[in-house]
mmCIF file of N, CA, C and O in Angstrom:
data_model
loop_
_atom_site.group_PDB
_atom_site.id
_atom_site.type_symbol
_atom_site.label_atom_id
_atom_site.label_comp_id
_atom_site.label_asym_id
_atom_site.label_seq_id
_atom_site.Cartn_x
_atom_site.Cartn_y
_atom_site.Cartn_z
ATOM 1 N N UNK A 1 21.451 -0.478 19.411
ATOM 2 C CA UNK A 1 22.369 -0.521 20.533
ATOM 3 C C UNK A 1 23.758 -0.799 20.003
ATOM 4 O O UNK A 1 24.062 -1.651 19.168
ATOM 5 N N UNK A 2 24.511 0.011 20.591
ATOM 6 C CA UNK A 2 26.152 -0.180 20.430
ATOM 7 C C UNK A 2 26.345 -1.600 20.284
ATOM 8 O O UNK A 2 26.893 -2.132 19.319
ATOM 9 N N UNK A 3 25.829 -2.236 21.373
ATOM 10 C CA UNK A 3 26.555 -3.485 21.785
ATOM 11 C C UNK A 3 26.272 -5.237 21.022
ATOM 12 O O UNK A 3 26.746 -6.373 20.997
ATOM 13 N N UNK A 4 25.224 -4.445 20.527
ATOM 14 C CA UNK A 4 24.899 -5.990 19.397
ATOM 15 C C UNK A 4 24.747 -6.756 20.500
ATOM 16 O O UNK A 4 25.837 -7.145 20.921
ATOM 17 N N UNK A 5 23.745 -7.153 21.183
ATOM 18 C CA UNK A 5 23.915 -8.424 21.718
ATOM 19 C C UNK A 5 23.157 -8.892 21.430
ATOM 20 O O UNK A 5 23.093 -9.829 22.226
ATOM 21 N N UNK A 6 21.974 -9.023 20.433
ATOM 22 C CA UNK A 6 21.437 -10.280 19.469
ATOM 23 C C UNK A 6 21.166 -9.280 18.201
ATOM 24 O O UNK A 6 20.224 -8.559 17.871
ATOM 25 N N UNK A 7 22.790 -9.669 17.506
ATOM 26 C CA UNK A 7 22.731 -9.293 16.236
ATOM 27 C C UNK A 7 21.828 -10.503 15.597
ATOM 28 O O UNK A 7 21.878 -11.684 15.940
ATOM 29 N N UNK A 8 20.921 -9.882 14.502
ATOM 30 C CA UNK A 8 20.276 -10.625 13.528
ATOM 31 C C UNK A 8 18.790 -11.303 14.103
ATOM 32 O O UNK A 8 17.955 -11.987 13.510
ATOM 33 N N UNK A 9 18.840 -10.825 15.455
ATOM 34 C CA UNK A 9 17.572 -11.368 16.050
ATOM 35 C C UNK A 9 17.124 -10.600 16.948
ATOM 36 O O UNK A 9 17.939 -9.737 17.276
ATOM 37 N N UNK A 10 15.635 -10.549 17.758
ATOM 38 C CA UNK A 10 15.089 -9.502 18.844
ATOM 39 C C UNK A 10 14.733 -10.297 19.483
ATOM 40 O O UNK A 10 13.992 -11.209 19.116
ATOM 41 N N UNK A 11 15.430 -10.044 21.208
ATOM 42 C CA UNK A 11 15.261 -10.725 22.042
ATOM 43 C C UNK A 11 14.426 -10.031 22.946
ATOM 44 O O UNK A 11 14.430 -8.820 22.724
ATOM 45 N N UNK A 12 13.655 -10.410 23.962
ATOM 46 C CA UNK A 12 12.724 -10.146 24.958
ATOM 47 C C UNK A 12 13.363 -8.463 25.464
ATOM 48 O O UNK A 12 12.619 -7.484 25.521
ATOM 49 N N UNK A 13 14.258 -8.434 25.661
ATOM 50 C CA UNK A 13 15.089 -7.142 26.486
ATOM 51 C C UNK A 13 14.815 -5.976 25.497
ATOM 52 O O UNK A 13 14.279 -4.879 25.654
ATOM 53 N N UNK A 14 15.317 -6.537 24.526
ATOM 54 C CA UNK A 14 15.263 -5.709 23.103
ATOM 55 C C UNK A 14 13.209 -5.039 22.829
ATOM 56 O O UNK A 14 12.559 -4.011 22.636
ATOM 57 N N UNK A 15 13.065 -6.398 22.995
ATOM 58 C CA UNK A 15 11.395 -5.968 22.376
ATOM 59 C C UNK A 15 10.619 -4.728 23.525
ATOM 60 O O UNK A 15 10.026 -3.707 23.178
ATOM 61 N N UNK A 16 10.897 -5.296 25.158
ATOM 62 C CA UNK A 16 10.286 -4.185 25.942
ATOM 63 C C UNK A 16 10.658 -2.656 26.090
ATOM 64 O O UNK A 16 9.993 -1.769 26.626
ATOM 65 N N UNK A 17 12.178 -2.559 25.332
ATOM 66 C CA UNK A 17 12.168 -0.948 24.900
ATOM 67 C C UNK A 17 11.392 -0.667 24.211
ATOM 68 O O UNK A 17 10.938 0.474 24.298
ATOM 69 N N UNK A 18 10.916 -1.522 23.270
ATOM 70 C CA UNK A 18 9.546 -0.215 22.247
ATOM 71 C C UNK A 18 9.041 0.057 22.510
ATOM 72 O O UNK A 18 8.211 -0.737 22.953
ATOM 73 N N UNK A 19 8.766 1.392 22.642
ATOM 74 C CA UNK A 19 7.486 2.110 23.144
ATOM 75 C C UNK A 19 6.673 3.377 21.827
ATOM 76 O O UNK A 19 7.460 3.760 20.961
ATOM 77 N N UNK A 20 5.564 3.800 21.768
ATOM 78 C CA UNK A 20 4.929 4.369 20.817
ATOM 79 C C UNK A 20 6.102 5.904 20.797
ATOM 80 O O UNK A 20 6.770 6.519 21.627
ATOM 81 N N UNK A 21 5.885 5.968 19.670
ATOM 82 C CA UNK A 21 6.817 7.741 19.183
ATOM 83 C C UNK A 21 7.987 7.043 19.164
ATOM 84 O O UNK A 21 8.714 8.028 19.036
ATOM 85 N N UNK A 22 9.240 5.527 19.207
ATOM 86 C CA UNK A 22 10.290 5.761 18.988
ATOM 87 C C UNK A 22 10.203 5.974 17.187
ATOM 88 O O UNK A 22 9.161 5.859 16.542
ATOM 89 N N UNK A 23 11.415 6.270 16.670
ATOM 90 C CA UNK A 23 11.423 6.468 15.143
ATOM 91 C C UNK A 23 11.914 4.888 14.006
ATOM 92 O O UNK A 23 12.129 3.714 14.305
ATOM 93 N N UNK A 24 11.920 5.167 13.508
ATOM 94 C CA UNK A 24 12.805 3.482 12.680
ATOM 95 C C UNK A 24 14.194 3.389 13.073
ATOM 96 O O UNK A 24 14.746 2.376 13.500
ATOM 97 N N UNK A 25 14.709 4.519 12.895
ATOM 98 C CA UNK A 25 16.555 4.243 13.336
ATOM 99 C C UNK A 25 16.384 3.898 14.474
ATOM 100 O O UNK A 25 16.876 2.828 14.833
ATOM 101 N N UNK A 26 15.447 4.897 15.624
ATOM 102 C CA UNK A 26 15.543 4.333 16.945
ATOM 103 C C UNK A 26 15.707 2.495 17.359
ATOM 104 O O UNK A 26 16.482 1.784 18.000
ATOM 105 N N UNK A 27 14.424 2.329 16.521
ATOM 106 C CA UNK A 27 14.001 0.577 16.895
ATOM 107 C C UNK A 27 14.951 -0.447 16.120
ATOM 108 O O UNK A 27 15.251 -1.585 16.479
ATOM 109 N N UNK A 28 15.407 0.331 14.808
ATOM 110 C CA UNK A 28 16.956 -0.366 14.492
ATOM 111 C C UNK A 28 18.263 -1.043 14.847
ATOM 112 O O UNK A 28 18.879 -2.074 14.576
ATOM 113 N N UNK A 29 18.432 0.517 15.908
ATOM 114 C CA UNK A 29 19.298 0.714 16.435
ATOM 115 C C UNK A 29 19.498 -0.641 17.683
ATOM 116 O O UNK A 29 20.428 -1.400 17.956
ATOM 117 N N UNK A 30 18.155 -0.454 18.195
ATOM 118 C CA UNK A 30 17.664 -1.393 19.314
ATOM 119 C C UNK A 30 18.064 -2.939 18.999
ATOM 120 O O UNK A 30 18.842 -3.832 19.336
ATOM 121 N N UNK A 31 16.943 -2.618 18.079
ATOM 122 C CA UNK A 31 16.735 -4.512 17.601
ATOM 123 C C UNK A 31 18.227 -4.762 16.862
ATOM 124 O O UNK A 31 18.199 -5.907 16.411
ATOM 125 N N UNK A 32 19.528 -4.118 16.566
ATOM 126 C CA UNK A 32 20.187 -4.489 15.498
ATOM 127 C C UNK A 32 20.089 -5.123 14.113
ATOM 128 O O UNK A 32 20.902 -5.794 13.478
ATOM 129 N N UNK A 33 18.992 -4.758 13.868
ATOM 130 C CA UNK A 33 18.456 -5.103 12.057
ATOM 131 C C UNK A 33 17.247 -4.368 11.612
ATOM 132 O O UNK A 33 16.276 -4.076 12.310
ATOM 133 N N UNK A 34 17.395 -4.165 10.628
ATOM 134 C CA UNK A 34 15.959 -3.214 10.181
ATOM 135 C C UNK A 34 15.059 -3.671 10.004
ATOM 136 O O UNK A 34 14.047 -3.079 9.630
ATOM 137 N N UNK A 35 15.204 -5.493 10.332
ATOM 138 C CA UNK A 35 13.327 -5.848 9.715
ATOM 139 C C UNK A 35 13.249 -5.982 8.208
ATOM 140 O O UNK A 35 13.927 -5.328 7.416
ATOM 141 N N UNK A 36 12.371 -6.877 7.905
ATOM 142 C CA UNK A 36 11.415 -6.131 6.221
ATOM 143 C C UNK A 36 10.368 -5.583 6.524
ATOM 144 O O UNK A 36 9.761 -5.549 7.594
ATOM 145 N N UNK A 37 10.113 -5.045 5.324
ATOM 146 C CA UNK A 37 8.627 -4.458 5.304
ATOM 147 C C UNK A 37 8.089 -5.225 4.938
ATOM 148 O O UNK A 37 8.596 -5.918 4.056
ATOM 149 N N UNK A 38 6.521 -5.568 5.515
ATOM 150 C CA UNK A 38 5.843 -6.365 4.876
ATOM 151 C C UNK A 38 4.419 -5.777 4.936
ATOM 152 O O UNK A 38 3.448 -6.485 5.204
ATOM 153 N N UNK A 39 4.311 -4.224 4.632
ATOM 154 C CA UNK A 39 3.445 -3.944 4.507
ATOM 155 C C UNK A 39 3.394 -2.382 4.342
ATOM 156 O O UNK A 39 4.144 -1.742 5.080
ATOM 157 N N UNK A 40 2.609 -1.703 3.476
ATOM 158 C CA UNK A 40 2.678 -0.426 3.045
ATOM 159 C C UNK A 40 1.569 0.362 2.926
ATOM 160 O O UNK A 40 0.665 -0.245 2.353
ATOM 161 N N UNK A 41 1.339 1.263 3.183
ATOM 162 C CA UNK A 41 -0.247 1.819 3.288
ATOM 163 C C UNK A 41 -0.658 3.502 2.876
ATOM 164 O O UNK A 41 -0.340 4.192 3.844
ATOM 165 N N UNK A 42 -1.077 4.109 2.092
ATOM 166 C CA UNK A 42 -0.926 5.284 1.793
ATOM 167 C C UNK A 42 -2.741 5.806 2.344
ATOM 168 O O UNK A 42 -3.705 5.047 2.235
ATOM 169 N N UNK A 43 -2.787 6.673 2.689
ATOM 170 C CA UNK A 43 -4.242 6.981 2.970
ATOM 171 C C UNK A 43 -4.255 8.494 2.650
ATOM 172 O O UNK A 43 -4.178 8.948 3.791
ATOM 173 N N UNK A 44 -4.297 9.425 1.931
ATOM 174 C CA UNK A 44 -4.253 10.770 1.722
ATOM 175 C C UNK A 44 -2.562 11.235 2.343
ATOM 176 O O UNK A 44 -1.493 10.645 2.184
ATOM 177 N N UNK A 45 -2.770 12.082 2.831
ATOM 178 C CA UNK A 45 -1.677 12.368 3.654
ATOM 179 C C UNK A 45 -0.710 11.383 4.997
ATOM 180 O O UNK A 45 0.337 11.518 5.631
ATOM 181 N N UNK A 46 -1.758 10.460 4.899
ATOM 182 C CA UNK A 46 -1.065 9.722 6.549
ATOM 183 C C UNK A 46 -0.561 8.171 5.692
ATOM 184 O O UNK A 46 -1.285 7.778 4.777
ATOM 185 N N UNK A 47 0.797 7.303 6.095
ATOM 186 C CA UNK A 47 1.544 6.303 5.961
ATOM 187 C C UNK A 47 1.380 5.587 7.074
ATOM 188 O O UNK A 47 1.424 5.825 8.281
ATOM 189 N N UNK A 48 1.107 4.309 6.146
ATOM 190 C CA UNK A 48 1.745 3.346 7.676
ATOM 191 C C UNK A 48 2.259 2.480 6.862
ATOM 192 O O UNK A 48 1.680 2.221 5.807
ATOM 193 N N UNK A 49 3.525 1.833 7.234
ATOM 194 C CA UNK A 49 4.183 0.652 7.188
ATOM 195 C C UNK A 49 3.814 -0.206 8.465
ATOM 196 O O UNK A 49 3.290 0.295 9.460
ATOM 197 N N UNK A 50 4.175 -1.706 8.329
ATOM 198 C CA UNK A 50 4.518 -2.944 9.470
ATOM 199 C C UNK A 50 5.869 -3.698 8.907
ATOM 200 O O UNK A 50 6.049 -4.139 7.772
ATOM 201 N N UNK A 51 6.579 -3.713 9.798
ATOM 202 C CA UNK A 51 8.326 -4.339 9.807
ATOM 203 C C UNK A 51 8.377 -5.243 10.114
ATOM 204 O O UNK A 51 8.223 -5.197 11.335
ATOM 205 N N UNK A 52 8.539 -6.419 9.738
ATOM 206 C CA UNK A 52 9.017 -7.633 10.462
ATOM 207 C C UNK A 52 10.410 -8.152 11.205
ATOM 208 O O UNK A 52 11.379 -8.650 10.633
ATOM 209 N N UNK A 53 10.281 -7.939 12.429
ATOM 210 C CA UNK A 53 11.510 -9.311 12.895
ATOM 211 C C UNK A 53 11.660 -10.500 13.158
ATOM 212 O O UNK A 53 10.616 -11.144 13.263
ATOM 213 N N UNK A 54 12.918 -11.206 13.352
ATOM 214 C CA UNK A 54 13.018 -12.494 13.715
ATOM 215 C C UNK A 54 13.201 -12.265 15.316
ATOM 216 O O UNK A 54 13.944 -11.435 15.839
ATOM 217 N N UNK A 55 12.505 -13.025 15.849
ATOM 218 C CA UNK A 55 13.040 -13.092 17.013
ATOM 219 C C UNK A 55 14.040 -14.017 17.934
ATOM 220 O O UNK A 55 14.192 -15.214 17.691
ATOM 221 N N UNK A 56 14.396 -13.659 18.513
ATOM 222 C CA UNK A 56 15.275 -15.192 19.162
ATOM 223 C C UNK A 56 15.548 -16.336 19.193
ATOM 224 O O UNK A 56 16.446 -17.133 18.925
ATOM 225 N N UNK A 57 13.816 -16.197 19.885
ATOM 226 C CA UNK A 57 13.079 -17.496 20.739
ATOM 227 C C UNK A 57 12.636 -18.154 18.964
ATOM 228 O O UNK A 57 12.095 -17.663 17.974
ATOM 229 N N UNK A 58 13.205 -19.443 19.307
ATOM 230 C CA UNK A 58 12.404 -20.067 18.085
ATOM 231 C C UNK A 58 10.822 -20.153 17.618
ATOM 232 O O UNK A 58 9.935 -20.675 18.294
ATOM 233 N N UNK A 59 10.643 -19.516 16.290
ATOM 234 C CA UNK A 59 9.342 -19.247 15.699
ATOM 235 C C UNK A 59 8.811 -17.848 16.276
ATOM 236 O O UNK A 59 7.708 -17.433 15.921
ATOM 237 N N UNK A 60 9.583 -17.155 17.139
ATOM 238 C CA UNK A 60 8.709 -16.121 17.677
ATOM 239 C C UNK A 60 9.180 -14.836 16.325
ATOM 240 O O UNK A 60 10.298 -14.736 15.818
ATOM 241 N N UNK A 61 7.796 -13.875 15.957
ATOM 242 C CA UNK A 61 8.136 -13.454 15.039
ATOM 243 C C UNK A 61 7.181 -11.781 15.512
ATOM 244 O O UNK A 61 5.994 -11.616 15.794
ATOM 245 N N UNK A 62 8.277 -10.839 15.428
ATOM 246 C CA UNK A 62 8.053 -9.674 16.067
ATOM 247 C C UNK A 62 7.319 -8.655 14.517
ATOM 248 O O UNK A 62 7.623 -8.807 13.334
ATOM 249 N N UNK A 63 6.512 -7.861 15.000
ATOM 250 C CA UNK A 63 5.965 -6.901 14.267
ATOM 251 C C UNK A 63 6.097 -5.474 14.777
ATOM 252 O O UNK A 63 5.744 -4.953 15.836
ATOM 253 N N UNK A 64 6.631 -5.065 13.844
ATOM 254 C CA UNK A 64 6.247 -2.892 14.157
ATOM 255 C C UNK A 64 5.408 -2.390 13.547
ATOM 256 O O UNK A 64 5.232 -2.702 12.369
ATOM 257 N N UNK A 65 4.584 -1.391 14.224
ATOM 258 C CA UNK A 65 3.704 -1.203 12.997
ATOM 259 C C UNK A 65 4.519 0.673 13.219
ATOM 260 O O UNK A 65 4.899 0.988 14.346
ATOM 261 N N UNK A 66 4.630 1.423 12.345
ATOM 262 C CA UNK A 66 5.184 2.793 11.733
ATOM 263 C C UNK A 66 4.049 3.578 10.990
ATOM 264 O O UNK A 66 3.301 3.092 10.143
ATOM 265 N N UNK A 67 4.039 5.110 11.526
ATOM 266 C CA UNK A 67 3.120 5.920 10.837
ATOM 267 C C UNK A 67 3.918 7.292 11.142
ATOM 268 O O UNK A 67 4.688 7.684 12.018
ATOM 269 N N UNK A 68 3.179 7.963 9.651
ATOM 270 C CA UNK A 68 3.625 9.208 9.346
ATOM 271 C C UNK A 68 2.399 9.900 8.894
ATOM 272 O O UNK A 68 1.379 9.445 8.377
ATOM 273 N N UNK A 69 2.735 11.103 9.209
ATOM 274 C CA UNK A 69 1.990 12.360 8.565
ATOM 275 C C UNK A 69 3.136 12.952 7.219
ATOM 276 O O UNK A 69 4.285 13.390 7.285
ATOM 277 N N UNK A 70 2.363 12.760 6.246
ATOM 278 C CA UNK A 70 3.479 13.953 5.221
ATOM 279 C C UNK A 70 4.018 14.489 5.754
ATOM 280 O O UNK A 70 3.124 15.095 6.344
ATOM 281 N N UNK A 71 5.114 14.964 6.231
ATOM 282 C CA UNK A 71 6.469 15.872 6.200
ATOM 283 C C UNK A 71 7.028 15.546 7.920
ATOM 284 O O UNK A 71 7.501 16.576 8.402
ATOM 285 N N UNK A 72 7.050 14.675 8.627
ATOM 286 C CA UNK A 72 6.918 13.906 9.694
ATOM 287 C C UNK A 72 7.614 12.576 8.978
ATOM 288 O O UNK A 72 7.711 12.044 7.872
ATOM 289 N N UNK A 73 8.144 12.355 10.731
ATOM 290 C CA UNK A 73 9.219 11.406 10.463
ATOM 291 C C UNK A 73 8.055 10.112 10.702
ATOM 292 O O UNK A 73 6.889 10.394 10.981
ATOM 293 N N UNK A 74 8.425 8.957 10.587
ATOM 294 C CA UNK A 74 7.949 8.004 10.808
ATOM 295 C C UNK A 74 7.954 7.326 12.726
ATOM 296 O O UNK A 74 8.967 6.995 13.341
ATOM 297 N N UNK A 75 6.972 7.306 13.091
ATOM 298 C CA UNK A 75 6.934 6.461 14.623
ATOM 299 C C UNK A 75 5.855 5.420 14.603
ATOM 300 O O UNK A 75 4.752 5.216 14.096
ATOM 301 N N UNK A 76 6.932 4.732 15.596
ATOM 302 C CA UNK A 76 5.735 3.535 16.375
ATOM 303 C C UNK A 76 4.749 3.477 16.681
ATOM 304 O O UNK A 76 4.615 4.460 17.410
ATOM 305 N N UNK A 77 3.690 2.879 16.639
ATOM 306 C CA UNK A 77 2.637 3.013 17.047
ATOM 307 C C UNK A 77 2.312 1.617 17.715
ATOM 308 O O UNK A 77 1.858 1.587 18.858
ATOM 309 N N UNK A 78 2.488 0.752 17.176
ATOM 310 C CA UNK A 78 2.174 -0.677 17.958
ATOM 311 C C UNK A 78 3.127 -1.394 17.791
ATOM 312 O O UNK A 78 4.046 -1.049 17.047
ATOM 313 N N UNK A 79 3.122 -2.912 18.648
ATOM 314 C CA UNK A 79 4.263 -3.449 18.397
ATOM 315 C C UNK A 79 3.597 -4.654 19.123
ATOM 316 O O UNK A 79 2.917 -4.644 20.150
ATOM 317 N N UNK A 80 4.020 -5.853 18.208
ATOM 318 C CA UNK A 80 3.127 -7.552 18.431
ATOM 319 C C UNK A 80 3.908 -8.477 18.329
ATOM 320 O O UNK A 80 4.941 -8.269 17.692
ATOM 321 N N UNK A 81 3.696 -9.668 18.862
ATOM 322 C CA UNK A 81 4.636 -10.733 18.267
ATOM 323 C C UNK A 81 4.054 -12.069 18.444
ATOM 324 O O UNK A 81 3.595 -12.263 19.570
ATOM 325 N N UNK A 82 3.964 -13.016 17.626
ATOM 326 C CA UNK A 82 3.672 -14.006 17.224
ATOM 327 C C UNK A 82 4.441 -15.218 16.878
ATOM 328 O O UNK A 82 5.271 -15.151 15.971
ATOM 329 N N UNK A 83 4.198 -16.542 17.648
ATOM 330 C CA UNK A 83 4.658 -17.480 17.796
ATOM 331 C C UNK A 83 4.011 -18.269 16.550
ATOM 332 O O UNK A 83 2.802 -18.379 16.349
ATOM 333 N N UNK A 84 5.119 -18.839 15.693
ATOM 334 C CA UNK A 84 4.277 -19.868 14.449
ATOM 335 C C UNK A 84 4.691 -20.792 14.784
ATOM 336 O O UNK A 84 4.396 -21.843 14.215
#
């Protein structure tokens, strides 16, 4: 989002746009940060990554999970979040 309004963190508003098929820039764009990866997965032809965010709310800690087919862009497929 243009507007940064929780740069460096994903807030509730932010998290209920994800929906399955957006792309990584899409949910980037959204969340204003790219996350890490904290996870990588090769299976023949098909990828999956999981992204981590910070979220807002103290300890709340957002997950993407991302999949590709060889020559295919990367999309959403799930999306979780967890309070530590």
């Amino acid at each position: 989002s243009t507007q940064r309004d929780t740069p460096g963190c994903v807030g509730n508003r932010e998290i209920n746009r994800i929906h399955d098929g957006l792309t990584v820039r899409q949910v980037t764009d959204i969340f204003d940060t790219s996350g890490v990866m904290v996870e990588f997965r090769q299976e023949g032809d098909h990828f999956t990554q999981v992204r981590r965010y910070r979220g807002c709310q103290r300890g709340l800690i957002v997950f993407v999970t991302f999949e590709r087919d060889r020559g295919w862009s990367w999309s959403v497929t799930s999306i979780g979040a967890v309070l530590s």
